Short mmCIF file of C-alpha atoms in Angstrom, two decimals:
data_model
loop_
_atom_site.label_atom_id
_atom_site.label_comp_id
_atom_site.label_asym_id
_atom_site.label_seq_id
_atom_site.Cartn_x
_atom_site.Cartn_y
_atom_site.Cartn_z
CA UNK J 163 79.81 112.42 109.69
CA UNK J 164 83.53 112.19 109.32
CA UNK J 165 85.85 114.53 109.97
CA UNK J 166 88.40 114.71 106.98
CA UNK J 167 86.51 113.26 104.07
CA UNK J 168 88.20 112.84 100.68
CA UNK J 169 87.18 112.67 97.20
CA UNK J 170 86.53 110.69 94.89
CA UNK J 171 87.49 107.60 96.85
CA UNK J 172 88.54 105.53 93.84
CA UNK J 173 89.59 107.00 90.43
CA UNK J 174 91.14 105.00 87.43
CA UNK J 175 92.55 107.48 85.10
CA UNK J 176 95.15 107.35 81.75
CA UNK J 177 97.94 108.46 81.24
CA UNK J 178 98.48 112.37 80.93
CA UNK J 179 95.11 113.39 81.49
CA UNK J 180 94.81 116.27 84.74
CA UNK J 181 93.20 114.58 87.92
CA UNK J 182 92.32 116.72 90.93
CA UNK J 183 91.51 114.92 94.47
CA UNK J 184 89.97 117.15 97.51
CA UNK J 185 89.94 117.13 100.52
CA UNK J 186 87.63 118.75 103.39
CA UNK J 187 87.50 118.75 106.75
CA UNK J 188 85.09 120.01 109.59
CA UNK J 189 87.62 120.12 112.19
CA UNK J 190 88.27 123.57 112.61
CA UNK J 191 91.94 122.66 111.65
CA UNK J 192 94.51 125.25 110.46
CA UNK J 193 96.64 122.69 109.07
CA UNK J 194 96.40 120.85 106.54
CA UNK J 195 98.64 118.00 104.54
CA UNK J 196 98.46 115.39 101.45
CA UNK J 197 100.74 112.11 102.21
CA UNK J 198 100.75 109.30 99.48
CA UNK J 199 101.46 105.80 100.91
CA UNK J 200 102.67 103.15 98.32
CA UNK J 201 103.75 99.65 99.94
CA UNK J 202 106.73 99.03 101.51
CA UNK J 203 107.41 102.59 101.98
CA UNK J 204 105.41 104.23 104.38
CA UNK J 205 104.00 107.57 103.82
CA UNK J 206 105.86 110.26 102.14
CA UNK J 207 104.62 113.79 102.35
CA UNK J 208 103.86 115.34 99.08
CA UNK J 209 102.83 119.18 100.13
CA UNK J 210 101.10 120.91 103.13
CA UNK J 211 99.92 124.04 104.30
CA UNK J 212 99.55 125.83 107.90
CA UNK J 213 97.29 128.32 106.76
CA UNK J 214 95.14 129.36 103.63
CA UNK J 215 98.38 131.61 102.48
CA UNK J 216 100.69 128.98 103.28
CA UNK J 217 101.82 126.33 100.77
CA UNK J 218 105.02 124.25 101.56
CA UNK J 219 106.50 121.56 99.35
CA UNK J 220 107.44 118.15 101.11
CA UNK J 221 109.44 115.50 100.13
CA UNK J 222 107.96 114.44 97.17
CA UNK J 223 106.17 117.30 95.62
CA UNK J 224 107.25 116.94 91.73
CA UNK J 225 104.81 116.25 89.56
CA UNK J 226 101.80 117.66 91.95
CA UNK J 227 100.31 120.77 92.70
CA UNK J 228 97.93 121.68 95.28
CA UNK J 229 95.31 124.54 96.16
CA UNK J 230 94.29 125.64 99.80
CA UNK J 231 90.69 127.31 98.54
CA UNK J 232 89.60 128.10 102.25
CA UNK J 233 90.80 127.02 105.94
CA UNK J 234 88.47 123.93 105.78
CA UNK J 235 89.19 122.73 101.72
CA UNK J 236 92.88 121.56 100.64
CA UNK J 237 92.88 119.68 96.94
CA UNK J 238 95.57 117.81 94.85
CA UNK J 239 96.21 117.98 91.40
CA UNK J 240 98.07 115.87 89.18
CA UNK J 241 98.54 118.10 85.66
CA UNK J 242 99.32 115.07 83.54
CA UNK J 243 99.24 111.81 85.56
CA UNK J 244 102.02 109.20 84.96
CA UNK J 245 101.64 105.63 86.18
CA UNK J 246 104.35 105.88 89.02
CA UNK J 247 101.75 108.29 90.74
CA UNK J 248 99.52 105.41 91.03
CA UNK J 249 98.81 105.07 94.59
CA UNK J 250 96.90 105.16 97.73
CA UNK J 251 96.52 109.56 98.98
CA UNK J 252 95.31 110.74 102.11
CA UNK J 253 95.24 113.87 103.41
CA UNK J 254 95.38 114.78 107.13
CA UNK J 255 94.93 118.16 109.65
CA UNK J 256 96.39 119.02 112.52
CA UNK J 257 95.97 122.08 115.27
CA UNK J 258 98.74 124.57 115.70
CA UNK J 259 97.22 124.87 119.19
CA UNK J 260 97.76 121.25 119.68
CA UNK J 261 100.42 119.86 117.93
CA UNK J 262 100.11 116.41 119.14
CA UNK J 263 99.00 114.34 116.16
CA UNK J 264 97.46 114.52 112.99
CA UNK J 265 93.79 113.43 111.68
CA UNK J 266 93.50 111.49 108.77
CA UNK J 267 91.11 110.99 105.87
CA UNK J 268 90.03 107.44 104.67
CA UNK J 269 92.20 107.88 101.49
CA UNK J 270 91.95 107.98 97.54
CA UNK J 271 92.90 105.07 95.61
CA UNK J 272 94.13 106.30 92.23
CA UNK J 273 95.64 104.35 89.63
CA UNK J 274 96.90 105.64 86.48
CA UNK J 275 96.86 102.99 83.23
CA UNK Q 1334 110.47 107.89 105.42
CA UNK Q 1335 113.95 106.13 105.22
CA UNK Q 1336 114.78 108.06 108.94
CA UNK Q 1337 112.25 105.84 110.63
CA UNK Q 1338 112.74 102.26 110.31
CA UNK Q 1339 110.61 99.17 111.30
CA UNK Q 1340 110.50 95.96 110.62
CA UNK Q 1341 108.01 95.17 107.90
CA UNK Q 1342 106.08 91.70 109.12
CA UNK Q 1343 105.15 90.59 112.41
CA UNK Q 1344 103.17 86.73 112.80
CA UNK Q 1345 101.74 86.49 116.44
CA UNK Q 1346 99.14 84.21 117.51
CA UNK Q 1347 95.76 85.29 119.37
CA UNK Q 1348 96.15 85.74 122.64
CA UNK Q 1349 100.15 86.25 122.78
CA UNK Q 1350 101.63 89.47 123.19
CA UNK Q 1351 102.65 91.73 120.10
CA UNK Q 1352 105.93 93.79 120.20
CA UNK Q 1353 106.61 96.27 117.13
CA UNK Q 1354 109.92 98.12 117.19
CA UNK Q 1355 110.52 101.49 115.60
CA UNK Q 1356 113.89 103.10 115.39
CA UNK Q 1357 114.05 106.81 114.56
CA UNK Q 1358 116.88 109.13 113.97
CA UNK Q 1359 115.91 112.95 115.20
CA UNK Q 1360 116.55 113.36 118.43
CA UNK Q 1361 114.77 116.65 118.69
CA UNK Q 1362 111.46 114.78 117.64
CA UNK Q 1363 108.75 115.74 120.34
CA UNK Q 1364 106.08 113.73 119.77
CA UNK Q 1365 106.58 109.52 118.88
CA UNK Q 1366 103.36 108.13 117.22
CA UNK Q 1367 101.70 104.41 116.44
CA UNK Q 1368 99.28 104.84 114.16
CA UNK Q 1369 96.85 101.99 112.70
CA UNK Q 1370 95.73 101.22 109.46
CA UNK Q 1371 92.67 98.73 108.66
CA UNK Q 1372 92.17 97.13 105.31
CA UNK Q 1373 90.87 99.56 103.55
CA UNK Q 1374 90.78 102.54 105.84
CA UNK Q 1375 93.14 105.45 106.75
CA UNK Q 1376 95.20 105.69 109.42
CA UNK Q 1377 94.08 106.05 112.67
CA UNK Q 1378 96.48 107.72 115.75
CA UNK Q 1379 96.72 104.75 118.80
CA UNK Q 1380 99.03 106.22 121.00
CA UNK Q 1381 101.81 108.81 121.11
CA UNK Q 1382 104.90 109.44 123.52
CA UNK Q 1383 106.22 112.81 124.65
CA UNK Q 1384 109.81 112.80 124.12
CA UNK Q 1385 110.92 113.15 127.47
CA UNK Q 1386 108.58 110.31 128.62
CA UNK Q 1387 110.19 106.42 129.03
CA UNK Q 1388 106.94 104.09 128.84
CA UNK Q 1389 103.04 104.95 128.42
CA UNK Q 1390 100.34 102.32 128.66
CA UNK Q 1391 97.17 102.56 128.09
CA UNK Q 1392 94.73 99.61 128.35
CA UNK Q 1393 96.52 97.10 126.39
CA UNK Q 1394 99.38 98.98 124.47
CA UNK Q 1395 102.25 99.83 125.78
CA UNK Q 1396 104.52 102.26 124.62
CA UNK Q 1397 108.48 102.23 125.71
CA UNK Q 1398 110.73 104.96 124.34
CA UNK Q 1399 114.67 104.81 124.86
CA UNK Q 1400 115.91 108.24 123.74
CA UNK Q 1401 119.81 106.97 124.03
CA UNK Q 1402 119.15 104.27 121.54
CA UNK Q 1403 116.34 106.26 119.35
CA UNK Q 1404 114.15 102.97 120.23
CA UNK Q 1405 110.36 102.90 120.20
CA UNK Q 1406 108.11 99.96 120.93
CA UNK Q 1407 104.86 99.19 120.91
CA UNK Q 1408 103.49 95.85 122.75
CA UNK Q 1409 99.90 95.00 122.53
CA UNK Q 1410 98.72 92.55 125.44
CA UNK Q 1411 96.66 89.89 124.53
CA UNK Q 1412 96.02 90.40 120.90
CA UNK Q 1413 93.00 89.78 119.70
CA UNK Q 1414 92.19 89.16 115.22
CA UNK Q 1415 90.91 92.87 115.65
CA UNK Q 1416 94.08 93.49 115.53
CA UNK Q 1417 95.46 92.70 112.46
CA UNK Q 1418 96.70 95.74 110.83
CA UNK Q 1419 99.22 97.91 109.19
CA UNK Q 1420 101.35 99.57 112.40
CA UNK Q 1421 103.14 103.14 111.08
CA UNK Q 1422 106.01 104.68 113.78
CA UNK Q 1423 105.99 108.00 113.15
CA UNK Q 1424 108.29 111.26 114.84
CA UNK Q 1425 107.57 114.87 114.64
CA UNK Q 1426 109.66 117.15 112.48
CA UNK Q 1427 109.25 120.94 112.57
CA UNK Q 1428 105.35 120.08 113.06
CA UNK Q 1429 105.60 117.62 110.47
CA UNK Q 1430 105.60 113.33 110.85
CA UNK Q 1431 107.93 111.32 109.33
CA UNK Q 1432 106.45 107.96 109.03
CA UNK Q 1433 108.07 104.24 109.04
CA UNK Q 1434 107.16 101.87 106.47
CA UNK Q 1435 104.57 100.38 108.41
CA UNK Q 1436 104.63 96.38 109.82
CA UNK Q 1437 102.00 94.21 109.06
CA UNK Q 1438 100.64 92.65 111.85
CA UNK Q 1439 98.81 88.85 110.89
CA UNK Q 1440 97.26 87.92 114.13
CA UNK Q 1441 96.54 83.45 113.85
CA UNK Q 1442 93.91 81.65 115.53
#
């Protein structure tokens, strides 16, 4: 089984409607992170949290919220999607014992119409 | 990230060698990265560089970091079609990554 698994792995939505993508993880990571990767640009962290009370905002957080329901569950929501959130999302952990690199989930395509 | 920068498209034929450049701007970055990503998969870590580190191989990457010049490479030996890919240069920022663009990598026969 994987690691960090995402879902749903595709999602076509419209615009405005509320769209939540989750994200779990067997790890045993305290940290946790959502990065959305459009081409050309990289990937551009949106929020992420070193612990279940933790919530930080990263570069890009407008327009997103997120929820960190236990140490091992970290979810995205988009309140009213737009079509400039359209996009590829992954979400990755890391160890504050080991700081070395972070693990990454196979992604969520989502495209807003 | 617009701190890192790479260069987005790299052509190399099977067999050659691949270099990928990566310059980064933080100079208190402890950690360099190369991550891969497949077609249709997320990104996977290949190698990283402590900061105070000049060169790291292992197999057939190679990893040369020049602090003075904020210069990271990446050369794969003998490339191979498996290795056709999105490559992401990434640094460490108050335990967070800051990622490149990504270069596409288009290995020919």
């Amino acid at each position: 089984d994987a690691d960090v698994t995402q879902t749903p792995r595709n999602r076509i939505t419209k615009t405005g409607k509320r769209i939540m993508l989750e994200c779990s993880q067997t790890k045993g990571h305290d940290r946790m992170y959502w990065y959305r990767q459009d081409p050309g640009l990289g990937l551009r962290l949106i929020y992420y949290s070193f612990d279940v009370k933790d919530i930080n905002k990263g570069e890009i957080s407008d327009g997103y919220s997120v929820s960190r329901q236990a140490q091992a569950k970290f979810s995205l929501s988009l309140e009213s999607a737009i079509p400039n959130q359209t996009a590829l999302y992954f979400c990755a952990t890391s160890d504050s014992r080991d700081t070395r690199s972070q693990y990454f989930g196979p992604g969520t395509r989502l495209t807003v119409t | 990230g617009e701190d890192v920068e790479q260069s987005l498209f790299l052509s190399v034929r099977e067999g050659d060698s691949s270099v990928i450049n990566c310059t980064y701007t933080d100079s208190s970055s402890t950690y360099l990265y190369w991550y891969k990503q497949e077609p249709g998969a997320g990104l996977q870590l290949l190698t990283y560089i402590f900061s105070n580190m000049d060169m790291k191989q292992d197999q057939r990457l190679t990893v040369l970091l020049n602090k003075k010049d904020k210069h990271l490479s990446l050369r794969i030996a003998d490339t191979q079609t498996g290795d056709s890919a999105i490559y992401f240069c990434a640094e460490s920022r108050d335990y967070k990554l800051s990622f490149g663009a990504g270069t596409t990598v288009t290995v020919r026969a």
